[in-house]
mmCIF file of C-alpha atoms and ligand atoms in Angstrom:
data_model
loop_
_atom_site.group_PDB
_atom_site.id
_atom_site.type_symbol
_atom_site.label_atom_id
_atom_site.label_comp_id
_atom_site.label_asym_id
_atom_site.label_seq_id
_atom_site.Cartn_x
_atom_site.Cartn_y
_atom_site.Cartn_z
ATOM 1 C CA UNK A 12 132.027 13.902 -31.273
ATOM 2 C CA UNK A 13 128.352 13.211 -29.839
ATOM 3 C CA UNK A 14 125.927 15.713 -31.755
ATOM 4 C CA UNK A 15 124.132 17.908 -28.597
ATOM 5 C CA UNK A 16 122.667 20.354 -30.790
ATOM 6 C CA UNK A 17 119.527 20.342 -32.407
ATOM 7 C CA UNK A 18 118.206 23.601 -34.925
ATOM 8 C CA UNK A 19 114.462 24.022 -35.163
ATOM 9 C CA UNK A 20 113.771 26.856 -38.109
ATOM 10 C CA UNK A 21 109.940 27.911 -36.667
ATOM 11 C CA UNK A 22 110.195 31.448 -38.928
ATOM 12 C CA UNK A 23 108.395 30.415 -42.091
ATOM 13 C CA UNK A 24 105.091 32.123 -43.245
ATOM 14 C CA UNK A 25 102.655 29.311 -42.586
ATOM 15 C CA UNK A 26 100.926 30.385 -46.083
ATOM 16 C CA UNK A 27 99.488 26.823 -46.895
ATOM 17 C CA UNK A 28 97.754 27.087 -43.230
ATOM 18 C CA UNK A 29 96.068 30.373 -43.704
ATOM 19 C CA UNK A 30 93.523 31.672 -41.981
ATOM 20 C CA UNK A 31 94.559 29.365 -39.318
ATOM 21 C CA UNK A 32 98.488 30.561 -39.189
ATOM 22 C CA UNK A 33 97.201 34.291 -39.038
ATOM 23 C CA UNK A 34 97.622 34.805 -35.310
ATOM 24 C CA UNK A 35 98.749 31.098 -34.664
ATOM 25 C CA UNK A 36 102.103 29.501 -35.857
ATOM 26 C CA UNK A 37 101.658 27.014 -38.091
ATOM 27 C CA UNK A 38 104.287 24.881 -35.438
ATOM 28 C CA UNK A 39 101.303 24.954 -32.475
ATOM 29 C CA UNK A 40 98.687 23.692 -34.588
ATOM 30 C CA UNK A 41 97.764 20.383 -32.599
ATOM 31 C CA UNK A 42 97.686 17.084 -33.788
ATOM 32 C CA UNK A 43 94.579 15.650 -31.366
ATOM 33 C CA UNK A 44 95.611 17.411 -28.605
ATOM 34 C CA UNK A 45 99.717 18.370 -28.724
ATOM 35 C CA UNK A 46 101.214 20.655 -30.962
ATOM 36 C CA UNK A 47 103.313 19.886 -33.979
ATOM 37 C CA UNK A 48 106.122 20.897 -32.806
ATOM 38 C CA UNK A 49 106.013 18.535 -29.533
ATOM 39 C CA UNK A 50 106.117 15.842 -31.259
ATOM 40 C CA UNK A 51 109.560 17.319 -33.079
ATOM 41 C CA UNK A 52 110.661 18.216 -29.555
ATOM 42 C CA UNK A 53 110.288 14.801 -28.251
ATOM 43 C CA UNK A 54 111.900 13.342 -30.949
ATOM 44 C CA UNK A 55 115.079 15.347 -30.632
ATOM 45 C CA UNK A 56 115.306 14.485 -26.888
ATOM 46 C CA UNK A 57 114.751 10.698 -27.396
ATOM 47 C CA UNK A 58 117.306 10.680 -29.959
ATOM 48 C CA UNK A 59 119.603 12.116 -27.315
ATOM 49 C CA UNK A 60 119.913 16.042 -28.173
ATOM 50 C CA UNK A 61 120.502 17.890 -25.113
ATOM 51 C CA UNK A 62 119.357 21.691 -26.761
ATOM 52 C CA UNK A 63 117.353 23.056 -29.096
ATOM 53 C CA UNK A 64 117.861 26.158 -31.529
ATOM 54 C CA UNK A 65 114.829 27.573 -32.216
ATOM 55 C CA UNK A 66 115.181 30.234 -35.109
ATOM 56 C CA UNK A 67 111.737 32.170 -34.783
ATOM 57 C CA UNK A 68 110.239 35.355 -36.310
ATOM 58 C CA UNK A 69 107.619 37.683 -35.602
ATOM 59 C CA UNK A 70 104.863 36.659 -34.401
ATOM 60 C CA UNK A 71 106.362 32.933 -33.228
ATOM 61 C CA UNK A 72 106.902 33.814 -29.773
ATOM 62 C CA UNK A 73 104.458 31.328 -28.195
ATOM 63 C CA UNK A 74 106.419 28.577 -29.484
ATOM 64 C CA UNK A 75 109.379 29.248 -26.790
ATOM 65 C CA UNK A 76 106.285 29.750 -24.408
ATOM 66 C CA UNK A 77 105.331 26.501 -24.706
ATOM 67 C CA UNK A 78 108.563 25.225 -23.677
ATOM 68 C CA UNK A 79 109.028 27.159 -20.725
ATOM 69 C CA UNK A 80 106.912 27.532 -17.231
ATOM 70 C CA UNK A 81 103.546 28.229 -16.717
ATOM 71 C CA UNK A 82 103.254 28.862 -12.868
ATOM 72 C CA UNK A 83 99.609 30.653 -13.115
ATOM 73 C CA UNK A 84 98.252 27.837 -14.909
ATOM 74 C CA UNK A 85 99.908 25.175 -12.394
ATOM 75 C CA UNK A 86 98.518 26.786 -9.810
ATOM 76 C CA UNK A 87 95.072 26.676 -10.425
ATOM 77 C CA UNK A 88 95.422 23.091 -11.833
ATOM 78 C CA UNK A 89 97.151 22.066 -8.606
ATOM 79 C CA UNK A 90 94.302 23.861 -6.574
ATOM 80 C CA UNK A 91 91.684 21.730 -8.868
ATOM 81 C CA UNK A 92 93.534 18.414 -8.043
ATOM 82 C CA UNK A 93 94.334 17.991 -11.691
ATOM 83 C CA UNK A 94 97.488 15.754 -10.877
ATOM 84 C CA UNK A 95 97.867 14.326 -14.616
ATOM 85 C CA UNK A 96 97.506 17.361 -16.387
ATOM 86 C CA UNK A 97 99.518 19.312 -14.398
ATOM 87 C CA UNK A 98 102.573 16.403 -14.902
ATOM 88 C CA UNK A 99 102.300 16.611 -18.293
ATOM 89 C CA UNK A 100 102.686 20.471 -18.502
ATOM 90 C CA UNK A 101 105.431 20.159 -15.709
ATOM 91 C CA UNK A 102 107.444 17.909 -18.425
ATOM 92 C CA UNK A 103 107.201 20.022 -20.951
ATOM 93 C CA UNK A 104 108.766 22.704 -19.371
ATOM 94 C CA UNK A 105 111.559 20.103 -18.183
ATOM 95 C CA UNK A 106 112.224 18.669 -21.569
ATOM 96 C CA UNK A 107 115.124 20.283 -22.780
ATOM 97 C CA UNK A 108 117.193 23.467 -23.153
ATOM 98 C CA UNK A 109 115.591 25.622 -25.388
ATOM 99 C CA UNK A 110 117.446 28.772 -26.720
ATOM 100 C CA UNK A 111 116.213 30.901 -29.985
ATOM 101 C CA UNK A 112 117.389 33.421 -32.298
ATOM 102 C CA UNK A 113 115.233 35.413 -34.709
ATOM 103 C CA UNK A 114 115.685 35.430 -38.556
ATOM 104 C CA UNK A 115 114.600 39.026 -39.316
ATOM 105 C CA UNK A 116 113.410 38.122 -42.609
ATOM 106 C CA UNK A 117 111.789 35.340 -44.427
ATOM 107 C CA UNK A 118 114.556 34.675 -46.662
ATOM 108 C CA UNK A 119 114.095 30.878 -46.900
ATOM 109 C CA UNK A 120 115.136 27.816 -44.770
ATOM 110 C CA UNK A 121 118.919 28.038 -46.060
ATOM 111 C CA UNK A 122 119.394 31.136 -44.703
ATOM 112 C CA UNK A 123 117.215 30.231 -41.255
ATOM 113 C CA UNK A 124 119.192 27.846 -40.457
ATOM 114 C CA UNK A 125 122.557 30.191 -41.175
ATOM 115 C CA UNK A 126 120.806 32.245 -38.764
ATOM 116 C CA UNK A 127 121.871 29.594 -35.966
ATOM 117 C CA UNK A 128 125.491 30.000 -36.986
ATOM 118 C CA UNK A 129 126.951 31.261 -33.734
ATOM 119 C CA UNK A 130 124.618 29.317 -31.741
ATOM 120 C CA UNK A 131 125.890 25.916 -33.472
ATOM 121 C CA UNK A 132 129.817 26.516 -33.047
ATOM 122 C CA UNK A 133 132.222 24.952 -35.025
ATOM 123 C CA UNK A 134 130.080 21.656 -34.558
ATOM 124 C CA UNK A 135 128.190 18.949 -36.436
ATOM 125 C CA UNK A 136 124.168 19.378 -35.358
ATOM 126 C CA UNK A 137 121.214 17.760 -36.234
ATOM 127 C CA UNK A 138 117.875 19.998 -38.094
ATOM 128 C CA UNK A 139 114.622 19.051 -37.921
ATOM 129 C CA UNK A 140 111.588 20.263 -39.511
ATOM 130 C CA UNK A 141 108.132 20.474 -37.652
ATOM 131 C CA UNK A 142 106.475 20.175 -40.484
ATOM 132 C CA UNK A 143 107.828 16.189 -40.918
ATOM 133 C CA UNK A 144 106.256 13.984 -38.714
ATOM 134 C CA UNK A 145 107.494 10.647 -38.734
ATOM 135 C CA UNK A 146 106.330 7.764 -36.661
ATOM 136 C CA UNK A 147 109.126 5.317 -36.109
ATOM 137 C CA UNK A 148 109.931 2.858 -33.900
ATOM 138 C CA UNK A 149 113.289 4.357 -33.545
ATOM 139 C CA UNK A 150 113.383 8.076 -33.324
ATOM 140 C CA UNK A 151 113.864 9.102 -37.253
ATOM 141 C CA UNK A 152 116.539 11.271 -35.641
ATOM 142 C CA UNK A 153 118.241 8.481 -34.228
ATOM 143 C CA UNK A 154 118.370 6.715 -37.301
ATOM 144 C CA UNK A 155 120.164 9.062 -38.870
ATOM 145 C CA UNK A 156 123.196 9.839 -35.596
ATOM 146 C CA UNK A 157 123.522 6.566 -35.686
ATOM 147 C CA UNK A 158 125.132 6.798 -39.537
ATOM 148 C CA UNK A 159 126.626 10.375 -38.660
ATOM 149 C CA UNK A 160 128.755 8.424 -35.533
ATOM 150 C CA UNK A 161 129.784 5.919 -38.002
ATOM 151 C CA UNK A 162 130.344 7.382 -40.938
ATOM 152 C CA UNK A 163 131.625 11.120 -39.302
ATOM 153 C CA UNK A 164 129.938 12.784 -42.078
ATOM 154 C CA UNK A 165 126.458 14.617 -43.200
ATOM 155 C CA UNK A 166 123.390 12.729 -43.628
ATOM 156 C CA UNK A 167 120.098 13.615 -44.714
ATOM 157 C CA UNK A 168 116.678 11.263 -43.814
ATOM 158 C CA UNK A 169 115.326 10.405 -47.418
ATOM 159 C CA UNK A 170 111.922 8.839 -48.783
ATOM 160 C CA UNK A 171 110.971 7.241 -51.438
ATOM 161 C CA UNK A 172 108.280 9.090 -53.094
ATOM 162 C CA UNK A 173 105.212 8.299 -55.693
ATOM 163 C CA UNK A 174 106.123 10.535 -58.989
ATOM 164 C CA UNK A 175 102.997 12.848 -58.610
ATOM 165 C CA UNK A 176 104.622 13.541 -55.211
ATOM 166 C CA UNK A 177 108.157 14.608 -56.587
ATOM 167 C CA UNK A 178 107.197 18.502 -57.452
ATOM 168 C CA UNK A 179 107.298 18.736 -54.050
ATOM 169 C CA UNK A 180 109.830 17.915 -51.898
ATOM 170 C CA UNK A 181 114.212 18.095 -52.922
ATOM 171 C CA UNK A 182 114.819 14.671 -54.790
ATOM 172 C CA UNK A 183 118.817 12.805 -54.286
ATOM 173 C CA UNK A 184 120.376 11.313 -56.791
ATOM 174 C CA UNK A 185 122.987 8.926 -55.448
ATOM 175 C CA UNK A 186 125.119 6.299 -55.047
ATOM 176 C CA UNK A 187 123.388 2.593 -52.922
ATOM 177 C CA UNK A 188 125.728 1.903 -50.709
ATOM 178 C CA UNK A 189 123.507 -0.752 -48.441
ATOM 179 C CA UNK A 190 120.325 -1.136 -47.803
ATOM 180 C CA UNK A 191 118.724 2.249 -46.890
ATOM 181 C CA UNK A 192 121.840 3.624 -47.203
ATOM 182 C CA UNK A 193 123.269 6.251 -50.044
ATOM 183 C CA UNK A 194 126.038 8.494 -50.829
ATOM 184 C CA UNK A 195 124.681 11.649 -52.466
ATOM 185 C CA UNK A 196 125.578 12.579 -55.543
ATOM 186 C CA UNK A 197 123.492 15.365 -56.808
ATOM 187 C CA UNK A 198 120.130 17.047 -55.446
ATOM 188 C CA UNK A 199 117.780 18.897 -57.261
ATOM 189 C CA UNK A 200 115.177 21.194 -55.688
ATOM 190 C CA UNK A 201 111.087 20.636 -56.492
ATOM 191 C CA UNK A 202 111.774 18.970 -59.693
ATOM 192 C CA UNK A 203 109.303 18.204 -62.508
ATOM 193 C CA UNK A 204 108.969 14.213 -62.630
ATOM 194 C CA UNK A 205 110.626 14.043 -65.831
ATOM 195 C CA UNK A 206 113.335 16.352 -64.756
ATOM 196 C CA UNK A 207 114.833 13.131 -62.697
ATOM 197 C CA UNK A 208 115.094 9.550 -62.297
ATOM 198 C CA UNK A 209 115.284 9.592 -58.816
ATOM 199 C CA UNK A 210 112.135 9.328 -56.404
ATOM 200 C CA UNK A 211 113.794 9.628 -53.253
ATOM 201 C CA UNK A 212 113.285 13.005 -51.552
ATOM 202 C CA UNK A 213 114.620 14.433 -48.769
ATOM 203 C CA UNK A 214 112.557 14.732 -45.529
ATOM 204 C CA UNK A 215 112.842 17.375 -42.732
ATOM 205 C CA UNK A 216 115.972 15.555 -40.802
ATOM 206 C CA UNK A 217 119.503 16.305 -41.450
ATOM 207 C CA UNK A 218 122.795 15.762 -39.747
ATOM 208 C CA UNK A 219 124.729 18.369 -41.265
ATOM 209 C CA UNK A 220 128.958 19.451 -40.554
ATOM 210 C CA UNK A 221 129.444 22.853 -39.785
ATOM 211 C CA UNK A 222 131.403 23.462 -42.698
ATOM 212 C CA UNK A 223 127.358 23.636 -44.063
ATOM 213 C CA UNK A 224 127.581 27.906 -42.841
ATOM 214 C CA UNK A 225 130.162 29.282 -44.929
ATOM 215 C CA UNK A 226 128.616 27.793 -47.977
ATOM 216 C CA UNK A 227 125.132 28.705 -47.281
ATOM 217 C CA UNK A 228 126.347 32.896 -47.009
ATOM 218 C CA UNK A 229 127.804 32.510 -49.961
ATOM 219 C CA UNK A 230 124.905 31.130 -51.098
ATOM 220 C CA UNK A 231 122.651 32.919 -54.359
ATOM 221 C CA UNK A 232 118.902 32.487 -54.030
ATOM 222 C CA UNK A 233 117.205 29.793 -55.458
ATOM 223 C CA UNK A 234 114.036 28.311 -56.493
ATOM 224 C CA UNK A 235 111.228 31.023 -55.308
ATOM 225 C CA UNK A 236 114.248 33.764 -54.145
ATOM 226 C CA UNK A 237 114.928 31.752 -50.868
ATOM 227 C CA UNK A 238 118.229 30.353 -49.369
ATOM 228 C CA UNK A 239 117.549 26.986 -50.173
ATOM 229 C CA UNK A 240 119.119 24.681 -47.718
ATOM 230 C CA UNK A 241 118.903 21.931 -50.020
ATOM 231 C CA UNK A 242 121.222 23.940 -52.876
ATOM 232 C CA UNK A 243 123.869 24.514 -49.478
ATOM 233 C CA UNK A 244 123.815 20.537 -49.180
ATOM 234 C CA UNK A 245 124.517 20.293 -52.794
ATOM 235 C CA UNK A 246 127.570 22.459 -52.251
ATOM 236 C CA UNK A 247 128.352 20.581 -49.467
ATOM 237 C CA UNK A 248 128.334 16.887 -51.571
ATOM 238 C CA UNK A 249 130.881 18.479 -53.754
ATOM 239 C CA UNK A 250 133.368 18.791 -50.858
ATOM 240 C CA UNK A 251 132.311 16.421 -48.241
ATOM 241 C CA UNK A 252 131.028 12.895 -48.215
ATOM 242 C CA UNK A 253 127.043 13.722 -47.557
ATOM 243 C CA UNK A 254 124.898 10.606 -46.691
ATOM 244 C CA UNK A 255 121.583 10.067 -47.307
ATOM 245 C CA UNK A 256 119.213 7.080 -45.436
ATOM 246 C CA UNK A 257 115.746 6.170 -46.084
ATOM 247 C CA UNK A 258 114.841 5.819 -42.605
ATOM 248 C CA UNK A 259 112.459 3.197 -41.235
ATOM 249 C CA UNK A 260 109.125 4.878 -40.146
ATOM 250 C CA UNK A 261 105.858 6.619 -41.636
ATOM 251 C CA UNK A 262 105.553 9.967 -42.916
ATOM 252 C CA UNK A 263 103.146 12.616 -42.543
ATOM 253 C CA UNK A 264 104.126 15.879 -44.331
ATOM 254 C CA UNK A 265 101.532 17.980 -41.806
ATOM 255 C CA UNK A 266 102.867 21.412 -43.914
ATOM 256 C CA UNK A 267 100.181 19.804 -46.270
ATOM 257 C CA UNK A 268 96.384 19.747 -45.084
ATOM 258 C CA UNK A 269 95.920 16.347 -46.963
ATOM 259 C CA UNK A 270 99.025 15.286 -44.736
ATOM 260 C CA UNK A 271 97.463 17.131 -41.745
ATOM 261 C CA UNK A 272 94.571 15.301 -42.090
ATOM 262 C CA UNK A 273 96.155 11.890 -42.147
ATOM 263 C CA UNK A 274 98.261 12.440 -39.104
ATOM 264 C CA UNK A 275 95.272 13.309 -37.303
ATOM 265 C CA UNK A 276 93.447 10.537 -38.027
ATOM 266 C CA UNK A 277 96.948 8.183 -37.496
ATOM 267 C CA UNK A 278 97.567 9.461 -34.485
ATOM 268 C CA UNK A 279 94.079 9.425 -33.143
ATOM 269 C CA UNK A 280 94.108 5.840 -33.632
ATOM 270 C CA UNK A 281 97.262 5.326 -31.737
ATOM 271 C CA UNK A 282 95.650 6.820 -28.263
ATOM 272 C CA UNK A 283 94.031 4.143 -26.225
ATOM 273 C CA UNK A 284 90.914 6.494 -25.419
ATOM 274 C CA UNK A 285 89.997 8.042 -28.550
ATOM 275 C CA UNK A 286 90.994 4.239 -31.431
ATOM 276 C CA UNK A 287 87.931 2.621 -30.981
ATOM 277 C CA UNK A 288 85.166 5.563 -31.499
ATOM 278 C CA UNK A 289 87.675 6.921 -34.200
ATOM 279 C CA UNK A 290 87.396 3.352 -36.060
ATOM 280 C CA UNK A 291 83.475 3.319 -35.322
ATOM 281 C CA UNK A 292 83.331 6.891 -36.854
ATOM 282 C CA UNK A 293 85.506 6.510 -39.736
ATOM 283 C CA UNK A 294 83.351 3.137 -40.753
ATOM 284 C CA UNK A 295 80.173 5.119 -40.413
ATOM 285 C CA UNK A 296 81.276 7.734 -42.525
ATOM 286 C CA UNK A 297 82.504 5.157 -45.355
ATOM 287 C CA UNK A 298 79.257 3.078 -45.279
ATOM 288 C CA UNK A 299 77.537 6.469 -45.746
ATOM 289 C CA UNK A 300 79.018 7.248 -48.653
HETATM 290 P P1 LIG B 2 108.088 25.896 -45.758
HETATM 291 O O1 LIG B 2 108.690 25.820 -47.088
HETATM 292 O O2 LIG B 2 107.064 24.871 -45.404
HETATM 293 O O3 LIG B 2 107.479 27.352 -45.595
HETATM 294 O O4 LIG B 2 109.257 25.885 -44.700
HETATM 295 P P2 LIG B 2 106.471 27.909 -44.537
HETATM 296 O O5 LIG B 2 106.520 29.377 -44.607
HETATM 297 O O6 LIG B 2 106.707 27.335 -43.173
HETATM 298 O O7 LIG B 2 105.037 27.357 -44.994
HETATM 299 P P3 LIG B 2 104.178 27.659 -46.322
HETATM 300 O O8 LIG B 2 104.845 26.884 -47.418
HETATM 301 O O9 LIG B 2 104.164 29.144 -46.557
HETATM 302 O O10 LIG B 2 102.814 27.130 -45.960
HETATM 303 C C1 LIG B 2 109.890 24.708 -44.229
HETATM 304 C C2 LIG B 2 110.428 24.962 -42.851
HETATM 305 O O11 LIG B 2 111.389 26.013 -42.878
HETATM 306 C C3 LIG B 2 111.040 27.054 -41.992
HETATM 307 C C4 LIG B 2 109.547 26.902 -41.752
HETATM 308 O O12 LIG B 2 109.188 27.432 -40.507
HETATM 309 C C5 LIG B 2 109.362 25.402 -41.853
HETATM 310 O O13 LIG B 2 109.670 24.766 -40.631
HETATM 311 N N1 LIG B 2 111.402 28.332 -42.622
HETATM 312 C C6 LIG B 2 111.115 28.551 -43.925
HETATM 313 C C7 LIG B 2 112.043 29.303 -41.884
HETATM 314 O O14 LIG B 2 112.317 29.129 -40.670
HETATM 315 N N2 LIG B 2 112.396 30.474 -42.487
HETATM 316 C C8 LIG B 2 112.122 30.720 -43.789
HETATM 317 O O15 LIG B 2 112.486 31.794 -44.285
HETATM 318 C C9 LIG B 2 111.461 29.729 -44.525
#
């Protein structure tokens, strides 16, 4: 069955962000001069997802807005003659289905994405986190459907991590099947370095069955009281077959601000109008120093 359906949890806190998330969800902070989630958006579509879940809280709103019509604003750009801007917003608006449902509470990205339950169906579906960006020449996404057509199982987009980086993200122990390719054994949830052997942790793209919902409500709270989607995978491994794949691409973790940072700058460099003062900037500030 082709996965269609793509869940977007947009309901955390945004605490690493504040005071910027305050007012502002962390998922509309721009990178240059389109918002995190865009990017997210427009991989989904390229890698051939015809909706998107949204699971929002309070306060989150704007994100759906950004998705949908703005006829004041295209109005007074089309009375300006601003032809290119005015595309750009139009294709926003066209990209893709967008449907939402609210997770009342915080309660942790397990339980956000449980939230999408009756949206989903009885379905496999693909979750992606807008706080992973990840450069690729083939859509991270796609990297991973590709596997989950194959293999008709989960898979989850892995990375192999530095051990200072490990504390932070859910690290895979597994099985190498091929190249990039593993079958996951056991998972373990912010682990100390010397917890685990492993460095490969698992990044904000998953191809999950939806046999993932029945395990995550019956799921206990984890590390930090949250419904860890990570310990629902785990659960998962013991019944299923779960995959795991370290995708080709680059990383930016943009929850971080050291990550934020870097995908700035990365992405800066990548627009034909803004690379060569960026480079002539960045050198002046080096030689400065
Ligand atoms: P994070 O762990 O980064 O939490 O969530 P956060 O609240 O967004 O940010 P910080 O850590 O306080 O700065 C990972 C992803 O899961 C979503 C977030 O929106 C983010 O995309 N999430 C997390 C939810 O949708 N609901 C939750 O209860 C928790």
């Amino acid at each position: 069955m082709k996965i269609k359906k793509a869940v977007i949890p947009v309901a955390g806190l945004g605490t690493r962000f504040l005071p910027a998330t305050k007012t502002v969800p962390k998922e509309l902070l721009p990178i240059v001069d389109i918002p995190a989630i865009q990017y997210v958006v427009q991989e989904a579509v390229d890698s051939g997802i015809s909706e998107v879940i949204f699971v929002t809280g309070r306060g989150k709103d704007s994100i759906e807005d950004h998705f949908d019509e703005s006829p004041e604003l295209e109005q007074v750009l089309e009375q300006r003659g601003q032809k290119e801007t005015l595309k750009g917003l139009r294709q926003i608006a066209a990209m893709i289905e967008v449907v939402s449902v609210r997770q009342k509470k915080p309660l942790g990205l397990g339980h956000a994405v449980l939230c999408a339950r009756d949206l989903v169906g009885e379905e496999p579906f693909a979750v992606l986190l807008s706080d992973d960006l990840i450069d690729a020449p083939s859509p991270c996404l796609r990297q991973l459907l590709e596997i989950s057509e194959e293999k008709k199982e989960s898979v989850i987009a892995l990375r192999r991590v530095p051990d200072h980086e490990v504390q932070r993200y859910g690290i895979v122990q597994g099985k190498q099947l091929g190249d990039r390719l593993y079958e996951v054994e056991s998972m373990v949830e912010k682990p100390h370095p010397n917890e685990t052997t492993s460095r490969l942790a698992i990044i904000g793209r998953y191809i999950l069955r939806p046999e993932i919902f029945a395990l995550l409500e019956r799921a206990a709270p984890g590390k930090g009281g949250e419904i860890q989607l990570t310990d629902g995978i785990a659960d998962l491994a013991r019944q299923k077959k779960v995959y795991g794949y370290e995708f080709e691409g680059e990383h930016y973790d943009i929850g971080d601000k050291l990550g934020f940072v870097r995908a700035t700058v990365a992405y800066a460099l990548k627009r034909a109008d803004l690379k060569k003062p960026i480079r002539e900037y960045l050198r002046g500030v080096i030689d400065r120093k």
